[in-house]
Short mmCIF file of N, CA and C in Angstrom, two decimals:
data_model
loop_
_atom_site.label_atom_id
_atom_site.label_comp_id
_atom_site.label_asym_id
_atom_site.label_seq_id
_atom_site.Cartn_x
_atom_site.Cartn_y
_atom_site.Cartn_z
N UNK A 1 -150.94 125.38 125.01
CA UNK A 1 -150.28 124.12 124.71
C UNK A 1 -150.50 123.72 123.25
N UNK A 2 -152.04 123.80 122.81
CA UNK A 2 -152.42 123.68 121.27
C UNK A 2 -151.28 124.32 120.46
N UNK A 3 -150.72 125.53 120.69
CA UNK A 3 -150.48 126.72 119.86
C UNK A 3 -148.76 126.27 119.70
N UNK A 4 -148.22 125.46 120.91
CA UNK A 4 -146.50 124.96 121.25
C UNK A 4 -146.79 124.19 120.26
N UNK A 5 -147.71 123.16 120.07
CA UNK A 5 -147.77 121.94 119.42
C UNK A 5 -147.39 122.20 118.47
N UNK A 6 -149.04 122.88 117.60
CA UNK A 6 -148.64 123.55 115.97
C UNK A 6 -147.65 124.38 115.83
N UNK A 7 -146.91 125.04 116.47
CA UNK A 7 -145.35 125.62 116.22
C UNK A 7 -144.57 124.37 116.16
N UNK A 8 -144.65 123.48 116.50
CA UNK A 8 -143.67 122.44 116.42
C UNK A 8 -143.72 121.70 115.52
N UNK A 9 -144.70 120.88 115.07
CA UNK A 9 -145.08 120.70 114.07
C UNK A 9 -145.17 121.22 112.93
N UNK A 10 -145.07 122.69 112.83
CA UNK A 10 -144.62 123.63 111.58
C UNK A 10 -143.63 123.53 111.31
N UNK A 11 -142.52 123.23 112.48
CA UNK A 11 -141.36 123.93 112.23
C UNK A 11 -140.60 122.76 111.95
N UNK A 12 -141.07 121.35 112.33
CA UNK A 12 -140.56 120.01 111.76
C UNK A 12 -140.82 119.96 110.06
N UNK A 13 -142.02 120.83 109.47
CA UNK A 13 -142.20 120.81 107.99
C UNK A 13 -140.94 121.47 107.69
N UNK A 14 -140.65 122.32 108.09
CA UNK A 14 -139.80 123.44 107.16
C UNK A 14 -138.50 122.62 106.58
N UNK A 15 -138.22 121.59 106.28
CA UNK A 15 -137.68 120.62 105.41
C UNK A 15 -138.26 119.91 104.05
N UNK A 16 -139.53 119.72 104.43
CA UNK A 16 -140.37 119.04 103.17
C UNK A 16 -140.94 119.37 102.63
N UNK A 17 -140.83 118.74 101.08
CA UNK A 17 -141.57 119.25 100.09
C UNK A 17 -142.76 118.13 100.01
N UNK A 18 -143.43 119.01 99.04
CA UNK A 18 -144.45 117.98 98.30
C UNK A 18 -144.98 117.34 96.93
N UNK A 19 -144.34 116.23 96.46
CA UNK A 19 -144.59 116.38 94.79
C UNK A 19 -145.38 115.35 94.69
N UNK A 20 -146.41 116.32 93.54
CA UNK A 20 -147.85 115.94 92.98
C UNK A 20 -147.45 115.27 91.59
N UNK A 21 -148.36 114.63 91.36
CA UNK A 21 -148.63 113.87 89.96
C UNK A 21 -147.65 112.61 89.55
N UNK A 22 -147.22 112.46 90.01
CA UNK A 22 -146.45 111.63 89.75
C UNK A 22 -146.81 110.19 90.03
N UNK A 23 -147.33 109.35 88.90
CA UNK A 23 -148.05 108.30 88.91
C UNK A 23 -147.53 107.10 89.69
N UNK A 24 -148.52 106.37 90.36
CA UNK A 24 -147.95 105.42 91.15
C UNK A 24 -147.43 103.79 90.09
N UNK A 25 -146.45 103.30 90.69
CA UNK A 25 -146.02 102.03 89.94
C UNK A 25 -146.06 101.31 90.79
N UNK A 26 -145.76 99.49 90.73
CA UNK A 26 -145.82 98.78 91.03
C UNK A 26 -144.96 98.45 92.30
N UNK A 27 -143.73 98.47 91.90
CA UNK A 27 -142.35 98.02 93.43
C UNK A 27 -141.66 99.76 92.98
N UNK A 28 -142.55 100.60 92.92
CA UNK A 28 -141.89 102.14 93.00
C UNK A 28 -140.64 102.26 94.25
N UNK A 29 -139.58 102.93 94.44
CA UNK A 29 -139.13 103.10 95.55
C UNK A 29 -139.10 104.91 95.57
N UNK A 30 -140.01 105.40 96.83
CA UNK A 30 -139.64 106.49 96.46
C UNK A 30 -138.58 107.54 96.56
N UNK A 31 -137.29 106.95 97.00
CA UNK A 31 -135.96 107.89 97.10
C UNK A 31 -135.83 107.40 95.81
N UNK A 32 -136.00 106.47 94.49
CA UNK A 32 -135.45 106.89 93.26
C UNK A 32 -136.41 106.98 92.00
N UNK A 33 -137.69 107.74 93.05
CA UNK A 33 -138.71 108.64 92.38
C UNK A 33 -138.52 109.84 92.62
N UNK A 34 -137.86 110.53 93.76
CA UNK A 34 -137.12 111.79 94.63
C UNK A 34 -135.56 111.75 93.64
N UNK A 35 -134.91 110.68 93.32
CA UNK A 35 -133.58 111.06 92.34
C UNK A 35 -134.12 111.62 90.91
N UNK A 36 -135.34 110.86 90.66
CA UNK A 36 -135.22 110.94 89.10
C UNK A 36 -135.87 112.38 88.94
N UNK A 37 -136.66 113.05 90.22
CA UNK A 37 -136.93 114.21 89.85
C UNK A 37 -136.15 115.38 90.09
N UNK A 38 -135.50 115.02 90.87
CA UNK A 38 -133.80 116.05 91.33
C UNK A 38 -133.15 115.98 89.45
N UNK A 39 -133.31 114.82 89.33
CA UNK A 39 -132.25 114.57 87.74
C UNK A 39 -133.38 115.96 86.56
N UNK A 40 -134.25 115.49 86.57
CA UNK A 40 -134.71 116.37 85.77
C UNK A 40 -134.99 117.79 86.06
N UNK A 41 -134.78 118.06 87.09
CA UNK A 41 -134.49 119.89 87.75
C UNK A 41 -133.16 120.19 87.74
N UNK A 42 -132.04 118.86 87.07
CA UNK A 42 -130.92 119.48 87.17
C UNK A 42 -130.27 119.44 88.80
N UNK A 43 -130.47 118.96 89.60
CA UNK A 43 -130.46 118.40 90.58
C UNK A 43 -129.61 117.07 91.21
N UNK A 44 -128.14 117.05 91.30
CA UNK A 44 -127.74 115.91 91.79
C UNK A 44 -128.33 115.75 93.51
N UNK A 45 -128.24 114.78 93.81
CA UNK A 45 -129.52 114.35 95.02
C UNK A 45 -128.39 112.96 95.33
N UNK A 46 -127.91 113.32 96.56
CA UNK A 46 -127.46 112.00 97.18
C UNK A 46 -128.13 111.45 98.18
N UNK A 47 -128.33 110.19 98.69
CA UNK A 47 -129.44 109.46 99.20
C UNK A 47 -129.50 110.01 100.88
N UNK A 48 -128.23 110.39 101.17
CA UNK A 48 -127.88 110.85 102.86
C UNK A 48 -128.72 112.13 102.57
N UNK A 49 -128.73 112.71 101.46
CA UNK A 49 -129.56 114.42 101.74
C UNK A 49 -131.54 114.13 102.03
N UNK A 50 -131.74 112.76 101.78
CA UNK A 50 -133.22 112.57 102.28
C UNK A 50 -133.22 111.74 103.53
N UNK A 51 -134.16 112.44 104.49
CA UNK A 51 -134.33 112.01 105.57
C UNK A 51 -135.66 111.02 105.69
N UNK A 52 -136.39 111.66 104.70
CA UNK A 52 -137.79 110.12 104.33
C UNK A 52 -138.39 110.59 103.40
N UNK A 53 -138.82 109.52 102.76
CA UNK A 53 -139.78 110.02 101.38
C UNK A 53 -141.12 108.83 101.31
N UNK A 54 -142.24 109.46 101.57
CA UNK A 54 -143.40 108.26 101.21
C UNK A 54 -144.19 108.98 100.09
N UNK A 55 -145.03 108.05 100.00
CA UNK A 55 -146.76 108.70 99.98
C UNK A 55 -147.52 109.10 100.68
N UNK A 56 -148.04 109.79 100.35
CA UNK A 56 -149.54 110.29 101.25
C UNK A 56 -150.60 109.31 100.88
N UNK A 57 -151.03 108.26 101.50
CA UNK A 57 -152.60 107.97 101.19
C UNK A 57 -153.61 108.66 100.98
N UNK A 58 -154.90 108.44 100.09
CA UNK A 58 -155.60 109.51 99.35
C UNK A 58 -156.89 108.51 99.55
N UNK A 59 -157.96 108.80 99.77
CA UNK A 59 -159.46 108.28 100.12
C UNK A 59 -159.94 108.27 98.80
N UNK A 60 -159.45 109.05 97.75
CA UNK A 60 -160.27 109.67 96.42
C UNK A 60 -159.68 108.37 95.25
N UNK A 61 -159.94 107.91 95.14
CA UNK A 61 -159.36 106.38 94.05
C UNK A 61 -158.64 107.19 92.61
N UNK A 62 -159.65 108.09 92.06
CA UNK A 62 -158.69 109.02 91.11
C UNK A 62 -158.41 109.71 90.91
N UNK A 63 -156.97 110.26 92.04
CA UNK A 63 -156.11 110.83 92.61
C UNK A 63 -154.82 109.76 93.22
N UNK A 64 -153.86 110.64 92.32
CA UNK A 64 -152.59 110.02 92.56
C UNK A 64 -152.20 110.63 93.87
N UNK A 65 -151.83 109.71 95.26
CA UNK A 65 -151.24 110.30 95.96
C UNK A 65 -149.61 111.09 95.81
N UNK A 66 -149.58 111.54 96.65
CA UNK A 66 -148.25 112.97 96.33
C UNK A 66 -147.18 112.42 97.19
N UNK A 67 -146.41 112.48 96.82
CA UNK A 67 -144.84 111.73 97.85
C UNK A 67 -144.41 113.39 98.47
N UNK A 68 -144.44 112.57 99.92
CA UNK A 68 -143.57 113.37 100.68
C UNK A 68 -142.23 113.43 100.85
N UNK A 69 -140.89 114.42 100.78
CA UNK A 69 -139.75 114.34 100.98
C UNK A 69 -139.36 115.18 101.73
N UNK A 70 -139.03 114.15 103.15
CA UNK A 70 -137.96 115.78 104.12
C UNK A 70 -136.73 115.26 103.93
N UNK A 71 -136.03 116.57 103.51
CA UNK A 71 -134.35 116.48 103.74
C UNK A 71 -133.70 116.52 105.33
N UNK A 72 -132.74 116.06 105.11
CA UNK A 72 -132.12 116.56 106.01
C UNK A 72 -131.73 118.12 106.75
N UNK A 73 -131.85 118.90 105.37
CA UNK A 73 -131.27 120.40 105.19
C UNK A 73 -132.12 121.42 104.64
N UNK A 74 -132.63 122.44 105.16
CA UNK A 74 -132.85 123.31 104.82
C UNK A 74 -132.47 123.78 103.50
N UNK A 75 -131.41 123.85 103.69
CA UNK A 75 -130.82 124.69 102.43
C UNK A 75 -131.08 123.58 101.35
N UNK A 76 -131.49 122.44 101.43
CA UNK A 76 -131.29 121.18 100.03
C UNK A 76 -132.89 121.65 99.88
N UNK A 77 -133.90 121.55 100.72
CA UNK A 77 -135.33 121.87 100.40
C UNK A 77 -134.96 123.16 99.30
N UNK A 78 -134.48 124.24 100.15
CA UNK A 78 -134.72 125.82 99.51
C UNK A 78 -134.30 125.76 97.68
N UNK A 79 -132.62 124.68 97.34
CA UNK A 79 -132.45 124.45 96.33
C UNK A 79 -133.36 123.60 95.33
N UNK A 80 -134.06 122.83 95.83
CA UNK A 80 -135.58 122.30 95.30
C UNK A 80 -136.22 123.29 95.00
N UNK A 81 -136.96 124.23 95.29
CA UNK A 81 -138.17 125.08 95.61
C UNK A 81 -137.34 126.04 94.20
N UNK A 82 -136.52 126.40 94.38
CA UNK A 82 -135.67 127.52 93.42
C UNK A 82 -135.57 126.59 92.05
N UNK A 83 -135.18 125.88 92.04
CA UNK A 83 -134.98 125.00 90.58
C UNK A 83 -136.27 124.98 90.04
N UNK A 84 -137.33 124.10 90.76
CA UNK A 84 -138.62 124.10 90.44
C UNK A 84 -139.64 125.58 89.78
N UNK A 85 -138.55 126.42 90.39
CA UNK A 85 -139.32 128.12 90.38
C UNK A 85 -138.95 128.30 88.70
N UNK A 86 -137.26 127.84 88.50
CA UNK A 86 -136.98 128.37 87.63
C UNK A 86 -137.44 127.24 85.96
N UNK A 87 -137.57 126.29 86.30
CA UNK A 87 -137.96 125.31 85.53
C UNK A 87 -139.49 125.65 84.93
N UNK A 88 -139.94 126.13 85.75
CA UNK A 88 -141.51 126.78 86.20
C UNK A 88 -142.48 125.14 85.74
N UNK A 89 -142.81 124.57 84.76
CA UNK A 89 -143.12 123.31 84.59
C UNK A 89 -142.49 122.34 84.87
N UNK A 90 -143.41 121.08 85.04
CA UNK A 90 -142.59 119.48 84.96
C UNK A 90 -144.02 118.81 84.82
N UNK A 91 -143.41 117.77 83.84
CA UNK A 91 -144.31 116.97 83.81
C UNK A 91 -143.93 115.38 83.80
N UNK A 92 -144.59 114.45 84.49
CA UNK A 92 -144.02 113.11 85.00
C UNK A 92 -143.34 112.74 83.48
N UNK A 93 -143.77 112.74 82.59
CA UNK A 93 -143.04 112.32 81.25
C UNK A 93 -141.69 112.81 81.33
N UNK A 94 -141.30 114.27 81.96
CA UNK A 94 -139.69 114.98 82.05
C UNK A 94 -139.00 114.02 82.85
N UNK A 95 -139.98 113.45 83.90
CA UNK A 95 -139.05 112.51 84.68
C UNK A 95 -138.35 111.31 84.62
N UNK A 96 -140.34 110.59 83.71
CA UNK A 96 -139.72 108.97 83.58
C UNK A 96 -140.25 109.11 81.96
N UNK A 97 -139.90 108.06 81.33
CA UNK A 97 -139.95 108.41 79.99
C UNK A 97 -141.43 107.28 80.04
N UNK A 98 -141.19 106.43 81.02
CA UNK A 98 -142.55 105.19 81.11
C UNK A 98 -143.90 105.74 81.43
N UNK A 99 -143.88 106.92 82.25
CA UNK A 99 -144.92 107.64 82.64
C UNK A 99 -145.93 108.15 81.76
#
């Protein structure tokens, strides 16, 4: 039963990514912390292609928590993962110029 679970639970990830560093702000929203980093991978990102985007809470005070994003689509994750491959860096400054 353990083993159904974690298959299921794996297989609900296989949509989401995970992006690190990206400093926390004040009234942040994170679907247009998820646009502005689609924008800088070259990435148009319409709001129906995310299915949720938070934070992760973090116990460690300095440590930026990491926003979670599941798409709707497979294939919109896989085009993330490939851009990011080919970009090979990013840094929150590529994203927001305030950062």
């Amino acid at each position: 039963m353990k083993e159904r679970m974690r298959s299921l639970e794996q297989y609900s990830r296989r949509t989401n990514i995970e992006i690190s560093g990206i400093p926390e702000t004040r009234e942040e929203t994170p679907v247009e912390i998820v646009r502005d980093v689609g924008k800088a991978l070259g990435i148009a990102i319409e709001e129906n292609q995310i299915a949720a985007a938070h934070r992760i809470p973090t116990f460690k005070r300095d440590r930026i928590p990491s926003l979670i994003v599941q798409f709707q689509q497979k294939t919109v994750r896989d085009i993330w993962i490939n851009k990011y491959k080919e970009k090979k860096t990013l840094f929150a400054k590529d994203i927001n110029a305030a950062f």
